PDB file of C-alpha atoms in Angstrom:
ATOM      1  CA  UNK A   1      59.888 -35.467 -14.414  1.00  0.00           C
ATOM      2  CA  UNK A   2      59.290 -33.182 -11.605  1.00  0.00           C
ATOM      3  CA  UNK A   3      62.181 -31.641  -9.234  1.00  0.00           C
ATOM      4  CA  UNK A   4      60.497 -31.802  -5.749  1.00  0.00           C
ATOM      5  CA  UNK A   5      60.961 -28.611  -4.052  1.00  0.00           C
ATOM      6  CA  UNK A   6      62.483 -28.539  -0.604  1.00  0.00           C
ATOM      7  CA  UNK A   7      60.292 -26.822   2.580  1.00  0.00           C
ATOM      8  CA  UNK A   8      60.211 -23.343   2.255  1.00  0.00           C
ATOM      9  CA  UNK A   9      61.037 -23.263   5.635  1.00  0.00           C
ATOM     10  CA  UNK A  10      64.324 -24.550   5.719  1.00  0.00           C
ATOM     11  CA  UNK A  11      65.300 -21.661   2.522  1.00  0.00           C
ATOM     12  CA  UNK A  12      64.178 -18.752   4.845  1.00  0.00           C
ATOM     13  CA  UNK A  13      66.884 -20.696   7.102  1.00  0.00           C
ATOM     14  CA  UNK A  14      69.144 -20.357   5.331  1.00  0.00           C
ATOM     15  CA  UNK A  15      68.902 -16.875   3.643  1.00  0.00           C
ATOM     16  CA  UNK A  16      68.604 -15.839   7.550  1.00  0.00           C
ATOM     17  CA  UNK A  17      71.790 -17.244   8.339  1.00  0.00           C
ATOM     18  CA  UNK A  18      73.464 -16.369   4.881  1.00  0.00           C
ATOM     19  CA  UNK A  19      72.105 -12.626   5.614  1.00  0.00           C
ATOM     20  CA  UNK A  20      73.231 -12.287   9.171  1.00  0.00           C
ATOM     21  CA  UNK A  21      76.931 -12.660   7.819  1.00  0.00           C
ATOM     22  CA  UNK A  22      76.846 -10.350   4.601  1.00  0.00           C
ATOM     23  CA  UNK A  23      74.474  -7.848   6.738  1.00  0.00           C
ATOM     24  CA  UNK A  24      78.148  -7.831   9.221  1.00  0.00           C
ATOM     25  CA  UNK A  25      79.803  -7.809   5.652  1.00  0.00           C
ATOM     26  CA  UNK A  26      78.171  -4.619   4.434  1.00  0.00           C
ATOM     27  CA  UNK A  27      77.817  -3.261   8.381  1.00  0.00           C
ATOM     28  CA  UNK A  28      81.553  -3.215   7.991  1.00  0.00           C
ATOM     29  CA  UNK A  29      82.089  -1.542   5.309  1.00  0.00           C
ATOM     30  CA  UNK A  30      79.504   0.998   5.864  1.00  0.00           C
ATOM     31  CA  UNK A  31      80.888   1.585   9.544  1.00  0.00           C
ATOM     32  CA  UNK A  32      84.361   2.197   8.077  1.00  0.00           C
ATOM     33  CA  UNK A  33      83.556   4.316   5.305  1.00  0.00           C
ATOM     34  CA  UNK A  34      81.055   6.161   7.458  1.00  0.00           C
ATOM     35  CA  UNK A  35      84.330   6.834   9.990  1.00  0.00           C
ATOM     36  CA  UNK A  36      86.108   8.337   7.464  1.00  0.00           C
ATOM     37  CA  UNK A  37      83.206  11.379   6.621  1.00  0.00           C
ATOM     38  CA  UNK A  38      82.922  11.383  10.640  1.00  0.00           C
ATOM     39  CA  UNK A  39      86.717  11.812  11.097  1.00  0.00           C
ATOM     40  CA  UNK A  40      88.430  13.289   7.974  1.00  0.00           C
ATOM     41  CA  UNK A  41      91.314  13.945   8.798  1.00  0.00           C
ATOM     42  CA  UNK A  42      92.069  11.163  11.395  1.00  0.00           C
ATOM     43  CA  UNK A  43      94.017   8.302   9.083  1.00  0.00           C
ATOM     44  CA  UNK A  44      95.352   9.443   5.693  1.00  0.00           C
ATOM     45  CA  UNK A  45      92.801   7.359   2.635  1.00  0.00           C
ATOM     46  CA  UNK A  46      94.786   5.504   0.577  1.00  0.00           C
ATOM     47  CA  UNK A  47      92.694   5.549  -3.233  1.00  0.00           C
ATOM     48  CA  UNK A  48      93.402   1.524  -3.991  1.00  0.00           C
ATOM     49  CA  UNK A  49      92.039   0.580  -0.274  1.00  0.00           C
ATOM     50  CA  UNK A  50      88.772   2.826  -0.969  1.00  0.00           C
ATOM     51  CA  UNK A  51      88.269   1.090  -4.889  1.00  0.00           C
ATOM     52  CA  UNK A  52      88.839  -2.530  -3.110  1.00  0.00           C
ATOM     53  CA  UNK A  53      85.710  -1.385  -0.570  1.00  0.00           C
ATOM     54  CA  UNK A  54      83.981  -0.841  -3.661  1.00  0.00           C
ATOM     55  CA  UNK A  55      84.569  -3.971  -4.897  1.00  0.00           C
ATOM     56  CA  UNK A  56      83.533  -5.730  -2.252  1.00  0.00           C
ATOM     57  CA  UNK A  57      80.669  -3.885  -1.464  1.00  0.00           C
ATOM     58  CA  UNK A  58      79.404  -4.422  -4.951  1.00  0.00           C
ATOM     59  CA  UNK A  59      80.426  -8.403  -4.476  1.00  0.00           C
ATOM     60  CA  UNK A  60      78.254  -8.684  -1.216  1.00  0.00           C
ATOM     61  CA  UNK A  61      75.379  -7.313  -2.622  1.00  0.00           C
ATOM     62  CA  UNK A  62      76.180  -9.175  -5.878  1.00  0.00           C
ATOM     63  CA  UNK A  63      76.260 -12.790  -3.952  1.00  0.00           C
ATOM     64  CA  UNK A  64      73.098 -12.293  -2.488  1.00  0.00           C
ATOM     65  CA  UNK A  65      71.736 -10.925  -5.803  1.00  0.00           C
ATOM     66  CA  UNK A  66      72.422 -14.518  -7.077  1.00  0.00           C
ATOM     67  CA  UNK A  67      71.722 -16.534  -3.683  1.00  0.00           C
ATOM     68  CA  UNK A  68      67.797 -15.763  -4.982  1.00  0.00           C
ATOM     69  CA  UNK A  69      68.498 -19.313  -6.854  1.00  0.00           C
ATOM     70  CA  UNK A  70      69.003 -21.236  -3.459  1.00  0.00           C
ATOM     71  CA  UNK A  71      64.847 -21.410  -4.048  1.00  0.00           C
ATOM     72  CA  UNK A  72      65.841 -24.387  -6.614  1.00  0.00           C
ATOM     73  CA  UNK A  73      67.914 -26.394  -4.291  1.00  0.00           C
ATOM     74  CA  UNK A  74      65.879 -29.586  -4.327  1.00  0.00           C
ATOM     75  CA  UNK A  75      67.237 -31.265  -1.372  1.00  0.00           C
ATOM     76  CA  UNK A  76      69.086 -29.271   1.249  1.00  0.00           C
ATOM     77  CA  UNK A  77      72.496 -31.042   3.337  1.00  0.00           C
ATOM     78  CA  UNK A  78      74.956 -29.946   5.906  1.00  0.00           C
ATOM     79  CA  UNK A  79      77.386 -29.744   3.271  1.00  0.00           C
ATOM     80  CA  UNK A  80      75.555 -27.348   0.902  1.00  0.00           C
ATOM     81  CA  UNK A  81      74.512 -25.186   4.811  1.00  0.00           C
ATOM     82  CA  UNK A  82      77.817 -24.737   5.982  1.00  0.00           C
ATOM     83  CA  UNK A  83      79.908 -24.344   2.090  1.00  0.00           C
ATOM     84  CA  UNK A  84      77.553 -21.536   1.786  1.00  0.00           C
ATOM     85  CA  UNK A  85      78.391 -19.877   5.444  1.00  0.00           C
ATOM     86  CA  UNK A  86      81.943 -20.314   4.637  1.00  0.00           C
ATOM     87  CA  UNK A  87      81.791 -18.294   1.450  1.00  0.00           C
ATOM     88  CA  UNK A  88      79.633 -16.063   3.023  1.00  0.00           C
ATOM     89  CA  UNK A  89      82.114 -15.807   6.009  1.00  0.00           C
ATOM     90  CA  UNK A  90      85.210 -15.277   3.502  1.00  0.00           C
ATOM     91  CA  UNK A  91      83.695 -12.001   2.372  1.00  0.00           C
ATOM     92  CA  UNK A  92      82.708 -10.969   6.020  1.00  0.00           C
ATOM     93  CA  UNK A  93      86.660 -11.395   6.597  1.00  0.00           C
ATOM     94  CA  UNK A  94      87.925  -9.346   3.846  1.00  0.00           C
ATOM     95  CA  UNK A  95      85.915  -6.903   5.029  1.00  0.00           C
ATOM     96  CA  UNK A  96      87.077  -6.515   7.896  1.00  0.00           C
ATOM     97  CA  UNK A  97      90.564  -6.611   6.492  1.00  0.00           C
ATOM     98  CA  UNK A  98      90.041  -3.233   4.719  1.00  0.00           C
ATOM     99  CA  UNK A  99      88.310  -1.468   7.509  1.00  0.00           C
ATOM    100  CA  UNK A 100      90.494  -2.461  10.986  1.00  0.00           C
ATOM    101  CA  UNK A 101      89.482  -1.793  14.544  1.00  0.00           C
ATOM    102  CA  UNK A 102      92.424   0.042  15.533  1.00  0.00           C
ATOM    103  CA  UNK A 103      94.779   2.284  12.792  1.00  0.00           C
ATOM    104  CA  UNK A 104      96.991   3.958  15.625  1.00  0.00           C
ATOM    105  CA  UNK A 105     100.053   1.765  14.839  1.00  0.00           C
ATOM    106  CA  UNK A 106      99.681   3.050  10.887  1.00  0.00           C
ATOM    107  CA  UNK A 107     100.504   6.429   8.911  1.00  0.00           C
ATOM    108  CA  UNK A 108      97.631   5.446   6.972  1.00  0.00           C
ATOM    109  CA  UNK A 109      95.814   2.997   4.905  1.00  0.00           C
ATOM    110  CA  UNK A 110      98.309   2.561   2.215  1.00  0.00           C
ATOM    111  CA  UNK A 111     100.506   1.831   5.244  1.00  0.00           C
ATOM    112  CA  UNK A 112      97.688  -0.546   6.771  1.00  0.00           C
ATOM    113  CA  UNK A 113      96.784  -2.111   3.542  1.00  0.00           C
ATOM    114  CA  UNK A 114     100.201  -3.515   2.118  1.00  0.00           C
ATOM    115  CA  UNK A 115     100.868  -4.485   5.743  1.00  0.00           C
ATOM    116  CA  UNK A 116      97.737  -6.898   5.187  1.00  0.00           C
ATOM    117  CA  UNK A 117      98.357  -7.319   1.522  1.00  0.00           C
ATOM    118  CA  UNK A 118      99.159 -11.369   1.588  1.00  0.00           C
ATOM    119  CA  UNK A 119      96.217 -11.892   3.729  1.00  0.00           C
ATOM    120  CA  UNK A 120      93.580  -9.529   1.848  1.00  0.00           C
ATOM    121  CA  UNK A 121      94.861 -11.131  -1.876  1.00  0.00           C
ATOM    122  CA  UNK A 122      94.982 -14.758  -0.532  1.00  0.00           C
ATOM    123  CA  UNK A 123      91.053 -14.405   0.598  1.00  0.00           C
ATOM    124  CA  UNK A 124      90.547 -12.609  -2.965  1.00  0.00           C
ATOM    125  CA  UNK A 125      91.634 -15.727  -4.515  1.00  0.00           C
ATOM    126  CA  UNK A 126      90.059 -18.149  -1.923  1.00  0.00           C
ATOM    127  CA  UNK A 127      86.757 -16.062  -2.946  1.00  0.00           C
ATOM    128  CA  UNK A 128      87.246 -16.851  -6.505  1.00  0.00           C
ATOM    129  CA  UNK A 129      88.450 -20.588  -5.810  1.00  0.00           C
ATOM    130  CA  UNK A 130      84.744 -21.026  -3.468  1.00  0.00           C
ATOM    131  CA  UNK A 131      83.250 -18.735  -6.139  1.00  0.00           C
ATOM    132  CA  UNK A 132      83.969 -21.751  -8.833  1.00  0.00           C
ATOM    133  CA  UNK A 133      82.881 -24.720  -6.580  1.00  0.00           C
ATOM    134  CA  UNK A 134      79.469 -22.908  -5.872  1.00  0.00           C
ATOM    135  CA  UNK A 135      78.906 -22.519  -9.499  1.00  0.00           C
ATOM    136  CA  UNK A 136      79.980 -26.199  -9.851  1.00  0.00           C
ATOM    137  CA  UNK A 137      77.635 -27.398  -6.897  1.00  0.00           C
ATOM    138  CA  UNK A 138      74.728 -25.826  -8.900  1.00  0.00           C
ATOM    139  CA  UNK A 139      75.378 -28.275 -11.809  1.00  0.00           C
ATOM    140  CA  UNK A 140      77.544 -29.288 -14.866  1.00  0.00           C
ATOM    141  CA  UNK A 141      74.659 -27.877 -16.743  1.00  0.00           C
ATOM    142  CA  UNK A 142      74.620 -24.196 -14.920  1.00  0.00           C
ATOM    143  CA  UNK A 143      78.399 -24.120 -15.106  1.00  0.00           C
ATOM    144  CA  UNK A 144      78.326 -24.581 -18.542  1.00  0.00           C
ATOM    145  CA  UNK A 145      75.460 -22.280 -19.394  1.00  0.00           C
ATOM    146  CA  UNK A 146      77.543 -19.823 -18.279  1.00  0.00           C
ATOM    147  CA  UNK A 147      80.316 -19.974 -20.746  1.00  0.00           C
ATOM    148  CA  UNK A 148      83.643 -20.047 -20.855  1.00  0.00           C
ATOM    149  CA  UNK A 149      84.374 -16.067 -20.012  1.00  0.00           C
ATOM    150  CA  UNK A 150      83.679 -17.233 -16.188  1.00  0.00           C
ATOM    151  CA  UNK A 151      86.107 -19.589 -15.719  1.00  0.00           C
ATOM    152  CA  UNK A 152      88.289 -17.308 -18.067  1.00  0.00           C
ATOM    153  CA  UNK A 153      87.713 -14.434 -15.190  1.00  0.00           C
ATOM    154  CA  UNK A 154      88.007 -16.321 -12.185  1.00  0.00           C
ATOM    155  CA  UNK A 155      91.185 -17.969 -13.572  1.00  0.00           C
ATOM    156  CA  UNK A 156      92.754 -14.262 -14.106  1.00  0.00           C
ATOM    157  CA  UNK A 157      91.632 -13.504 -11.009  1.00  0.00           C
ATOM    158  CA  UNK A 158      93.240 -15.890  -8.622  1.00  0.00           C
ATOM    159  CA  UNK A 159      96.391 -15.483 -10.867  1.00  0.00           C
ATOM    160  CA  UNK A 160      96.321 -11.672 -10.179  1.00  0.00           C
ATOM    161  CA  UNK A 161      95.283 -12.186  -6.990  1.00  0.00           C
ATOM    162  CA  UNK A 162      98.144 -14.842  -5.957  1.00  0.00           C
ATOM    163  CA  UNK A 163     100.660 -12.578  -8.028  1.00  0.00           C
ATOM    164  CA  UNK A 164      99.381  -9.679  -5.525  1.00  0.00           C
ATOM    165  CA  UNK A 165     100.338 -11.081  -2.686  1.00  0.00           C
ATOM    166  CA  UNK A 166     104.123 -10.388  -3.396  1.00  0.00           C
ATOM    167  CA  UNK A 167     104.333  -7.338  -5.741  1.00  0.00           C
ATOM    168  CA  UNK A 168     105.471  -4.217  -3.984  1.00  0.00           C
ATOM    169  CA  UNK A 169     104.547  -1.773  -6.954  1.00  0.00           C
ATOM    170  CA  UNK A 170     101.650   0.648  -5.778  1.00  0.00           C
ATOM    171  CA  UNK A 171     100.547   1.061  -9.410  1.00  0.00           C
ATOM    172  CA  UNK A 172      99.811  -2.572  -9.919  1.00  0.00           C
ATOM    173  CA  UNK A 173      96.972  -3.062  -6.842  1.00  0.00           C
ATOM    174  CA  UNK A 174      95.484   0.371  -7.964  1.00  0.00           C
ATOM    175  CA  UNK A 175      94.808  -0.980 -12.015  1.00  0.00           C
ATOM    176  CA  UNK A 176      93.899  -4.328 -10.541  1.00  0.00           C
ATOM    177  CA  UNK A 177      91.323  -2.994  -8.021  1.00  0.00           C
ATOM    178  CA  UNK A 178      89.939  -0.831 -10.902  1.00  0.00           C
ATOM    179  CA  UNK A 179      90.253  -3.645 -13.075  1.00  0.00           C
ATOM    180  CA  UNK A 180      88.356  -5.990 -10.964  1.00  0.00           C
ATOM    181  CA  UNK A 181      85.795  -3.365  -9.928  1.00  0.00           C
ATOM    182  CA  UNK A 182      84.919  -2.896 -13.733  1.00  0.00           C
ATOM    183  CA  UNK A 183      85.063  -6.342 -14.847  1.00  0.00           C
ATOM    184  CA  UNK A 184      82.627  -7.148 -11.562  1.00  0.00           C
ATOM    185  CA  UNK A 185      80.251  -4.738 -12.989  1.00  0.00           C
ATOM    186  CA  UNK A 186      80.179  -5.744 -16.250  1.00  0.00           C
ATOM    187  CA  UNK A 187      80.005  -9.769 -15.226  1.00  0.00           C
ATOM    188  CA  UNK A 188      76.515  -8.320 -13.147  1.00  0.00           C
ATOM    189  CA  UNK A 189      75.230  -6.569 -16.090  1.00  0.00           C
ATOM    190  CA  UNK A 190      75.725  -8.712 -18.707  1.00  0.00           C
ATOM    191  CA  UNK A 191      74.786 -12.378 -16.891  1.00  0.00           C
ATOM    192  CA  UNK A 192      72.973 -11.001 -13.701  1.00  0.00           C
ATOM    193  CA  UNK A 193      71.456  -8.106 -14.064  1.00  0.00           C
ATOM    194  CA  UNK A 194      67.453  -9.757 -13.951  1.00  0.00           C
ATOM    195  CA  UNK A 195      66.405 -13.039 -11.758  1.00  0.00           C
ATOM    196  CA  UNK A 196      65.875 -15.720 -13.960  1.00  0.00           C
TER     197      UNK A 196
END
C-alpha cells in the first residue's frame, strides 16, 4: 500500500517556520558567546553556564538534524504545525535563558545562572517531556525502533532535570551539564549520525 506524500510545498513551510526559530536559537547563543571574546573581562564566565551553551547548541542543530524526517509526514494538521513551533520555541527560550540581555544586576554568570536555575531546569525537562511526544507522534513503530535506552535517557533526564531545580550544590549542575553534553553526543552518534 502506498503512503501518499503530502505537497512539497507545505514541508518547505514548515522547515521555514521551524528554521526561523532555531536560526534565533543558535543567533542567541552565538551573539552571547561572541560577547564574551568581544568583552572579556566584562561579566565573570561561570564553566557549568558555558557546558549548558554547549549542550544546547549541539541540541538545536541536533533537532533539525532529525526534522529531515518531517519529508514522511503523510498528511500535515494544525496540531502537528504548531507542536512542532512549540518545541522549537522551548529551545529558543532556554537560550535565551543562558545568554540575558542585561547582566548589570549580577557578579557573574554563576550568579545569573542559579538565579534562573528553576526556570532553565524546568524547560530542560519540558524539552525532554515534548522530546518523547514527538517521537510518539512519529509512530508506535518509530518509538519502538528506537529501543528502550531512549526512554531510559529521557526518563533520567527529566528526573535530573526536576531534581535540579532545587539543589544548591555547584558540583552537581557542572557533572550533569557534562553528563548530558556527553550522553547527547553519543545518542547523535550512535542513532543519528546518517539520514535514513
Amino acid at each position: 500500500m502506498e503512503v501518499a506524500i503530502a505537497h512539497p510545498d507545505q514541508l518547505i513551510h514548515v522547515r521555514t517556520v521551524l528554521g526561523v526559530v532555531m536560526g534565533l536559537s543558535v543567533a542567541r547563543l552565538l551573539t552571547g558567546l561572541a560577547r564574551l571574546i568581544q568583552h572579556p573581562g566584562r561579566v565573570r564566565l561561570y564553566p557549568t553556564h558555558l557546558i549548558w551553551a554547549a549542550f544546547l547548541f549541539l541540541g538545536v542543530v541536533y533537532f533539525w538534524w532529525f526534522e529531515f524526517g518531517l519529508q514522511h509526514v503523510a498528511q500535515w494538521s494544525f496540531e502537528l504545525y504548531f507542536f512542532l513551533i512549540f518545541y522549537a520555541a522551548l529551545f529558543f527560550l532556554q537560550c535565551t535563558l543562558l545568554f540575558p540581555d542585561h547582566m548589570e544586576e549580577y557578579s557573574g554568570f554563576e550568579a545569573y545562572f542559579h538565579s534562573r536555575q528553576k526556570w532553565f531546569y524546568g524547560l530542560l525537562a519540558a524539552l525532554a517531556i515534548v522530546d518523547v511526544m514527538d517521537t510518539l507522534w512519529k509512530g508506535i513503530e518509530h518509538f519502538h525502533a528506537i529501543g528502550h535506552w531512549y526512554m531510559l535517557r529521557q526518563g533520567v533526564m527529566v528526573l535530573a532535570a526536576l531534581a535540579a531545580m532545587f539543589i544548591a550544590g555547584r558540583r552537581f549542575h557542572f557533572v550533569f551539564a557534562v553528563c548530558s553534553v556527553a550522553g547527547l553526543l553519543c545518542w547523535i552518534l550512535l542513532r543519528y549520525q546518517y539520514l535514513r
